[in-house]
PDB file of C-alpha atoms and ligand atoms in Angstrom:
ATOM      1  CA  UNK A 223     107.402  78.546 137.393  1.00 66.00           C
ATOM      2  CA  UNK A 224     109.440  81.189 136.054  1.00 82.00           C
ATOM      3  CA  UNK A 225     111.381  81.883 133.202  1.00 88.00           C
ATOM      4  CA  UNK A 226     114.931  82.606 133.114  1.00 93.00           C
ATOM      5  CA  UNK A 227     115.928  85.945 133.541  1.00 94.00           C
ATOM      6  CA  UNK A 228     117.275  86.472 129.833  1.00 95.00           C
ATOM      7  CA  UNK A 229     114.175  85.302 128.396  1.00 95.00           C
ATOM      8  CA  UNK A 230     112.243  87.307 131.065  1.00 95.00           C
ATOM      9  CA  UNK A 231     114.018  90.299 129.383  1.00 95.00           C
ATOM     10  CA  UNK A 232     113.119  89.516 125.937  1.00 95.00           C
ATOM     11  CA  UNK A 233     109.645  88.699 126.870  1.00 95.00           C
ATOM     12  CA  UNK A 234     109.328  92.049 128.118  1.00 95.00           C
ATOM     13  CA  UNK A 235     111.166  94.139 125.960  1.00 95.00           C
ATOM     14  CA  UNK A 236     108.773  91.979 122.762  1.00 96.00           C
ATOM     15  CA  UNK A 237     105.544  93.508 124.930  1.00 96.00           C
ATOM     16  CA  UNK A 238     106.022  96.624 124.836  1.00 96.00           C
ATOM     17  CA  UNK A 239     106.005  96.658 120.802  1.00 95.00           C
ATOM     18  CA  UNK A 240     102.326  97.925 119.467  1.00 93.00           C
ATOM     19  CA  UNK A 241      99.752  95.413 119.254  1.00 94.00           C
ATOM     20  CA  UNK A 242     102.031  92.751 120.766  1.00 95.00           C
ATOM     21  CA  UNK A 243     100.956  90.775 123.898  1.00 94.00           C
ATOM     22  CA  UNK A 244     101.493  88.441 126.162  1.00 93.00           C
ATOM     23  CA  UNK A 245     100.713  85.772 124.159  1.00 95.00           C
ATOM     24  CA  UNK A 246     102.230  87.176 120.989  1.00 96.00           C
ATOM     25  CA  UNK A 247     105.023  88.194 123.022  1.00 96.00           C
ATOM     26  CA  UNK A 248     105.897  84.015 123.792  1.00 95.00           C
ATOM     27  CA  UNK A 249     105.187  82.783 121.159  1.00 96.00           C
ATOM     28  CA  UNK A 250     108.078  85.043 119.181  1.00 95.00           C
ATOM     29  CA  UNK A 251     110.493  84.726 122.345  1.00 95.00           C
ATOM     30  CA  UNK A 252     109.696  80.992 121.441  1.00 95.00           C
ATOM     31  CA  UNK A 253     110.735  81.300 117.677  1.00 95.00           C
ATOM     32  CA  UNK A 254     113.930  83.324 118.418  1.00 95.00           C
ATOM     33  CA  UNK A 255     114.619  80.199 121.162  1.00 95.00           C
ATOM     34  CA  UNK A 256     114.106  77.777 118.180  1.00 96.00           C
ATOM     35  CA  UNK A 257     115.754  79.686 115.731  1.00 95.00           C
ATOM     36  CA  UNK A 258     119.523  79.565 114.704  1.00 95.00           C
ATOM     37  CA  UNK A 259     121.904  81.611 116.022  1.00 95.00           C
ATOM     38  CA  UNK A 260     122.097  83.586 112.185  1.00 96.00           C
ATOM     39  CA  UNK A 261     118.690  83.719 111.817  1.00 95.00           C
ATOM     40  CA  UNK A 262     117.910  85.407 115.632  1.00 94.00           C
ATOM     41  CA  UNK A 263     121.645  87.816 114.743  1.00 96.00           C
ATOM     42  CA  UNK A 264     120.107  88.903 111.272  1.00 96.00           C
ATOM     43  CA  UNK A 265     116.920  89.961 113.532  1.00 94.00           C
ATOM     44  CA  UNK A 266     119.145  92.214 115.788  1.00 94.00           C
ATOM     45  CA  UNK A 267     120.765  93.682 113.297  1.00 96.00           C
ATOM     46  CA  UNK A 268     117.827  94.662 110.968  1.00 96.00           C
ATOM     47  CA  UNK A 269     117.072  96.714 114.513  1.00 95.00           C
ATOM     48  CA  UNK A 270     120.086  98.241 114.890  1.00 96.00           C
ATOM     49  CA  UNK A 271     120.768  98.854 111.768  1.00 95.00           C
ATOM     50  CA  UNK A 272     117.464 100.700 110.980  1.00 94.00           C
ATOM     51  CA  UNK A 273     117.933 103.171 114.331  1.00 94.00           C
ATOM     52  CA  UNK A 274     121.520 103.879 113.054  1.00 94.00           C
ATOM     53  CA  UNK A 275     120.736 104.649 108.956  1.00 95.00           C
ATOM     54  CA  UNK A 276     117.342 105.972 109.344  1.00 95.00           C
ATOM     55  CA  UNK A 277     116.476 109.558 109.792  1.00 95.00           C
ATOM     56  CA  UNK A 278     113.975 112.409 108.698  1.00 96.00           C
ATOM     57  CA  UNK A 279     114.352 113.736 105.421  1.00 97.00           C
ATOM     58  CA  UNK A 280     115.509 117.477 106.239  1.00 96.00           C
ATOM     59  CA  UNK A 281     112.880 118.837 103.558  1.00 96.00           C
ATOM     60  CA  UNK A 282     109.702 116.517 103.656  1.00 97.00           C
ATOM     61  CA  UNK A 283     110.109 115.116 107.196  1.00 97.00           C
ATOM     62  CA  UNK A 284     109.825 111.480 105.380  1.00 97.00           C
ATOM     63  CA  UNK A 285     111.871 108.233 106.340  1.00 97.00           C
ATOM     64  CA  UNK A 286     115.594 108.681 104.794  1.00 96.00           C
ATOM     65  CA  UNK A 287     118.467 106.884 104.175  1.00 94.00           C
ATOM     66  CA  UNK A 288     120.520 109.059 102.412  1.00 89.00           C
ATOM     67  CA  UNK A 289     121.030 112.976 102.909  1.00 93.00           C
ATOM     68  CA  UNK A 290     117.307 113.565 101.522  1.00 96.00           C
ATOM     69  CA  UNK A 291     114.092 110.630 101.455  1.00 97.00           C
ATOM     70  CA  UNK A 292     113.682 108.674  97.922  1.00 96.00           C
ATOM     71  CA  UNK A 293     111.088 111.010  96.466  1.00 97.00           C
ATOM     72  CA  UNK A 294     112.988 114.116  97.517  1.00 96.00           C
ATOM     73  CA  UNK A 295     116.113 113.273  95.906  1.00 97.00           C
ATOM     74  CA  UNK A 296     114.364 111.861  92.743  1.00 97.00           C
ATOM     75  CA  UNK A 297     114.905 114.790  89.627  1.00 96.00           C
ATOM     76  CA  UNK A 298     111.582 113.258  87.577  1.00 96.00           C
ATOM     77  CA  UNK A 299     109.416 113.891  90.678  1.00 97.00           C
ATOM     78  CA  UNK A 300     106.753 117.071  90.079  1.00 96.00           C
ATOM     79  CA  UNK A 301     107.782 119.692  92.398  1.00 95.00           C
ATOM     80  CA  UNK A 302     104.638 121.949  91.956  1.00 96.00           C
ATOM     81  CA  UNK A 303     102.811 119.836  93.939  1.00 97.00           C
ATOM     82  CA  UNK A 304     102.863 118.770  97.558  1.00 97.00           C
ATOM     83  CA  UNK A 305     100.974 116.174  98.976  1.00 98.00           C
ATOM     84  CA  UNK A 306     100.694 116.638 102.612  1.00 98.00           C
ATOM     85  CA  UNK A 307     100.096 112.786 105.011  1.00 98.00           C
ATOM     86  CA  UNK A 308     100.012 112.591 108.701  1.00 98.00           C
ATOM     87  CA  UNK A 309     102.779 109.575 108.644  1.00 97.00           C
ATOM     88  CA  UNK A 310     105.885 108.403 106.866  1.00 97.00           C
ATOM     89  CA  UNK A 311     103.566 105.124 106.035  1.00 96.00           C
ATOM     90  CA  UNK A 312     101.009 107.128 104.541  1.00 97.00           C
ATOM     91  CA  UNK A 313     103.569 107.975 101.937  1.00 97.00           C
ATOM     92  CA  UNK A 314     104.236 104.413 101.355  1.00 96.00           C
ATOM     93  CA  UNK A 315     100.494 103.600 100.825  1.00 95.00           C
ATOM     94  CA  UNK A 316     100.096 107.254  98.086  1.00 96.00           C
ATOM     95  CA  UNK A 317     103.201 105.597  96.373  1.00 96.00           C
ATOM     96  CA  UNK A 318     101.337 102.099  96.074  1.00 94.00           C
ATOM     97  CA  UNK A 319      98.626 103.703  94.180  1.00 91.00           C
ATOM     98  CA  UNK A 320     101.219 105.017  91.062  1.00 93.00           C
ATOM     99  CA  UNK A 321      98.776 107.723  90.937  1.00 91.00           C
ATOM    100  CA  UNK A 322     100.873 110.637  92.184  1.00 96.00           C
ATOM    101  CA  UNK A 323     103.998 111.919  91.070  1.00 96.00           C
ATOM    102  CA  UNK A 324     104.420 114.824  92.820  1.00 97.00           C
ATOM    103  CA  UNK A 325     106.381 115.308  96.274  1.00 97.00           C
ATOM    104  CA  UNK A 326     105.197 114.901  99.917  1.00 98.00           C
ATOM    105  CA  UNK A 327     105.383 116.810 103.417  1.00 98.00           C
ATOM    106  CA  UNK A 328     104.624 114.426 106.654  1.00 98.00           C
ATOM    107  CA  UNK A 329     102.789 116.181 109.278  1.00 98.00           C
ATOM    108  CA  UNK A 330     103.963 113.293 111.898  1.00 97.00           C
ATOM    109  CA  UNK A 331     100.420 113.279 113.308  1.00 97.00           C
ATOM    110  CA  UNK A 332      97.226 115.126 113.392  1.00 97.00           C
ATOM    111  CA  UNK A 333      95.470 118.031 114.915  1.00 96.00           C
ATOM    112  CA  UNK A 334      93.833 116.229 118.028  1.00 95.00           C
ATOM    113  CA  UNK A 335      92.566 118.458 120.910  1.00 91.00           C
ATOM    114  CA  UNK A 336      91.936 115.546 123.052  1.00 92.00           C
ATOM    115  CA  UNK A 337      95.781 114.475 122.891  1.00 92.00           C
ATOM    116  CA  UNK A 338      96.819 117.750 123.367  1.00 93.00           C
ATOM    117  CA  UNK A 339      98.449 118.013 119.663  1.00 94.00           C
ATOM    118  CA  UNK A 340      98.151 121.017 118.047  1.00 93.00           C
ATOM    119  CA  UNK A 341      99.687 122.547 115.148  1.00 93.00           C
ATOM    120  CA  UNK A 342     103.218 123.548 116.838  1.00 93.00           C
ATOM    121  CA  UNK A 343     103.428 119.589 118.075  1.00 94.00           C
ATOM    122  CA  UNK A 344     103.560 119.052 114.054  1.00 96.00           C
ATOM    123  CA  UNK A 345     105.831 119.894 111.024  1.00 96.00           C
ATOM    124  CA  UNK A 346     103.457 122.381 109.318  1.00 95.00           C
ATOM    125  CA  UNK A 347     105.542 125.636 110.609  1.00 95.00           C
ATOM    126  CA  UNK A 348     108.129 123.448 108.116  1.00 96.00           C
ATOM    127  CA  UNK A 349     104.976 123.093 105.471  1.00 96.00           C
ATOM    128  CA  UNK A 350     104.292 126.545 105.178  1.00 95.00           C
ATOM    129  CA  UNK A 351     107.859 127.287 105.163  1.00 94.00           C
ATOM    130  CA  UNK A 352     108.620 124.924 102.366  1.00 94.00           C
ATOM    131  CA  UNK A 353     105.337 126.791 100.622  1.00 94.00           C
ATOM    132  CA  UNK A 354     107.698 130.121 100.631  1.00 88.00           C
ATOM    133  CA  UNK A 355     110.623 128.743  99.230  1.00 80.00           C
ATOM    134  CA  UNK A 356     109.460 126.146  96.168  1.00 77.00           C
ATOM    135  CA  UNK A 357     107.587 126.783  93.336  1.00 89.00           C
ATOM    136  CA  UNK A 358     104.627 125.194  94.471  1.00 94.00           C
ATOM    137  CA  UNK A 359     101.132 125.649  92.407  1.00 95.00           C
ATOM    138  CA  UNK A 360      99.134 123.226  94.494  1.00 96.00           C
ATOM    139  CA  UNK A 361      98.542 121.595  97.825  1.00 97.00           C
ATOM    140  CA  UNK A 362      96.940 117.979  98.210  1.00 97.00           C
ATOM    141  CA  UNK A 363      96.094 117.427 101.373  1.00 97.00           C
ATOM    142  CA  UNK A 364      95.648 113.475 102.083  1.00 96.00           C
ATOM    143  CA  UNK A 365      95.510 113.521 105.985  1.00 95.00           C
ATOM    144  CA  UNK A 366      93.025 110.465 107.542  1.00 91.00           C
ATOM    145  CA  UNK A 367      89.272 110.502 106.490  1.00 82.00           C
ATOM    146  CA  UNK A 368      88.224 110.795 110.650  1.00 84.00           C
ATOM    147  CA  UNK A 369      87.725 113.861 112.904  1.00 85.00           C
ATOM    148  CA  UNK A 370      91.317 114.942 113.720  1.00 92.00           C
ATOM    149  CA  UNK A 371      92.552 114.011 109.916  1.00 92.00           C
ATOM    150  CA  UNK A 372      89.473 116.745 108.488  1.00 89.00           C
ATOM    151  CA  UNK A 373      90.316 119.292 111.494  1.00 92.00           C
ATOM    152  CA  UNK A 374      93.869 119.046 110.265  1.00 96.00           C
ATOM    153  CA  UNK A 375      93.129 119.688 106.500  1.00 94.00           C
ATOM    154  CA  UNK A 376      90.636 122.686 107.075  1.00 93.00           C
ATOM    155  CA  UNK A 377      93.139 124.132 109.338  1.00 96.00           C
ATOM    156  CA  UNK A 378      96.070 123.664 106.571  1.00 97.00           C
ATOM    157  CA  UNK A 379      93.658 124.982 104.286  1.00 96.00           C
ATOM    158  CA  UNK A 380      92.870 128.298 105.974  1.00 96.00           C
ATOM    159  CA  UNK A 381      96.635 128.758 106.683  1.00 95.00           C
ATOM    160  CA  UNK A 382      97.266 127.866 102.435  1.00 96.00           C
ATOM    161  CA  UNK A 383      94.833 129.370 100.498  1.00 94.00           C
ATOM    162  CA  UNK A 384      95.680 133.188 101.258  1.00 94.00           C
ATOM    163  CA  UNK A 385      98.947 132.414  99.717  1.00 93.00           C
ATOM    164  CA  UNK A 386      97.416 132.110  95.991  1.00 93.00           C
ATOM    165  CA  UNK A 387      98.268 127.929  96.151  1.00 95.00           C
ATOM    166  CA  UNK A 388      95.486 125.557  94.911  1.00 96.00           C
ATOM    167  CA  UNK A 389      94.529 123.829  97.734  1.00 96.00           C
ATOM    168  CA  UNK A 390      92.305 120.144  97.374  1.00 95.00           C
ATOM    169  CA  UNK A 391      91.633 117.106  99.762  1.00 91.00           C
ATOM    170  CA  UNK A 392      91.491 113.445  98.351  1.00 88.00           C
ATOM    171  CA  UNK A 393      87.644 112.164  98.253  1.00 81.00           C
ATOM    172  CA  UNK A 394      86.487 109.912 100.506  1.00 71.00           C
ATOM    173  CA  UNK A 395      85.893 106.722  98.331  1.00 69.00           C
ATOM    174  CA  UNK A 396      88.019 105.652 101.687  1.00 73.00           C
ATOM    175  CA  UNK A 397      85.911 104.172 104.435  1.00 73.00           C
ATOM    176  CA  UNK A 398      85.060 107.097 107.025  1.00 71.00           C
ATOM    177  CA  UNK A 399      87.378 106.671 110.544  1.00 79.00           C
ATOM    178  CA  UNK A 400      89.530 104.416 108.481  1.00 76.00           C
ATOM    179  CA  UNK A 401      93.562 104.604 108.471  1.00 84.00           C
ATOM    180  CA  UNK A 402      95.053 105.510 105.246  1.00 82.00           C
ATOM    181  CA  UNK A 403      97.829 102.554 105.057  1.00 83.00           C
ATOM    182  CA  UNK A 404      95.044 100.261 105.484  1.00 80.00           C
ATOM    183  CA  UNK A 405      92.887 101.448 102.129  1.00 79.00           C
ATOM    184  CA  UNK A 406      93.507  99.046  99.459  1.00 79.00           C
ATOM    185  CA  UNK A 407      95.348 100.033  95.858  1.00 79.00           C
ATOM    186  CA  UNK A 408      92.052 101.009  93.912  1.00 72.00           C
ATOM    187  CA  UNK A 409      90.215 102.923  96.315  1.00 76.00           C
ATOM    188  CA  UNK A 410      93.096 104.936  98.015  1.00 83.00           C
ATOM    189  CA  UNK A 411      94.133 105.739  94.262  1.00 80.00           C
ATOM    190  CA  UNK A 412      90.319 106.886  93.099  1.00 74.00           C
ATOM    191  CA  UNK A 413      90.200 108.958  96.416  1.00 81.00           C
ATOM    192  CA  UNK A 414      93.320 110.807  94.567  1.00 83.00           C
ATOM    193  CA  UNK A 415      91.697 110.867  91.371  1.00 76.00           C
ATOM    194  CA  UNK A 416      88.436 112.837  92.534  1.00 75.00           C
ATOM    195  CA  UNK A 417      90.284 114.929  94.750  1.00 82.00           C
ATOM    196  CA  UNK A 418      88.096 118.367  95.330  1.00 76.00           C
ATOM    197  CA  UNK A 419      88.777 121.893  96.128  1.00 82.00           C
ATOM    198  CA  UNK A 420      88.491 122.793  99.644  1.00 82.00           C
TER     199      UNK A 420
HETATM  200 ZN1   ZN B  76     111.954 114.046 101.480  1.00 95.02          ZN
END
């Protein structure tokens, strides 16, 4: 038995979202089925309405509604520093913390060999850039705690340094091969505190 060909389209479109499968896949096709006609419209919209607002911040490469990202366009925001994440969410989970007031630059990924990403396949030509242009005293590099999040900040760090800008790396109080937006509150915002020189 087969479904019917608009629900075999929803079904299908719902598995190819991350972490979704069949079975998850269903059982939301299922609730959208149940739902009220509102309820499944309000869904469709929050979709649509996110591709069409949403864009890269021009200057920190971060999620942004307006012309520049929240934290760009904030005035009370400490410009000397940058701290540098491989994600947009990354800069969600830093804010979380209240523990940094400074500004951000999202790499959109790591240095990974294996994957074939190097440093052109990532905003740092933007980084250093950026580096030229603002007064900027010091560089906190908050990439993953794994392999390609440590190749990435030793590489930013050899590239930085010969400028005359501070350079550090949060400590790892975060769980080794862990993902940044997964560290809770406490620990993500000691790993700022005891942030060392590299
Ligand atoms: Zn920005």
């Amino acid at each position: 038995m087969r479904y019917a060909p608009s629900i075999e389209r929803l079904l299908k479109e719902l598995e190819r979202l991350p972490g979704i499968g069949p079975k998850s896949a269903q059982r939301i096709a299922y609730y959208v089925l149940r739902t009220d006609a509102d309820s499944a419209q309000r869904l469709a919209d929050a979709i649509a309405e996110v591709k069409r607002t949403i864009h890269f911040c021009p200057r920190c490469f971060n999620f942004a509604e307006g012309e520049l990202c929240g934290v760009c366009a904030d005035p009370e925001r400490d410009t000397s520093i940058i701290c540098v994440v491989e994600e947009p969410r990354d800069v969600v989970a830093v804010e979380r913390t209240g523990e940094f007031s400074g500004i951000y630059h999202v790499l959109h990924g790591a240095i990974s060999p294996i994957d074939g990403i190097g440093p052109d396949q990532l905003r740092m030509r933007e980084l250093i850039e950026r580096l030229g242009d603002e007064s900027i005293a010091e560089v906190l590099i908050a990439t993953n705690p794994n392999v390609e999040g440590e190749t990435t900040a030793l590489y930013l760090a050899r590239l930085i340094k010969p400028l005359g800008i501070r350079v550090t790396r949060i400590a790892s109080g975060l769980p080794v091969g862990g993902d940044l937006e997964y560290a809770d509150e406490v620990t993500l915002g000691r790993a700022l505190q005891a942030r060392r020189e590299l």
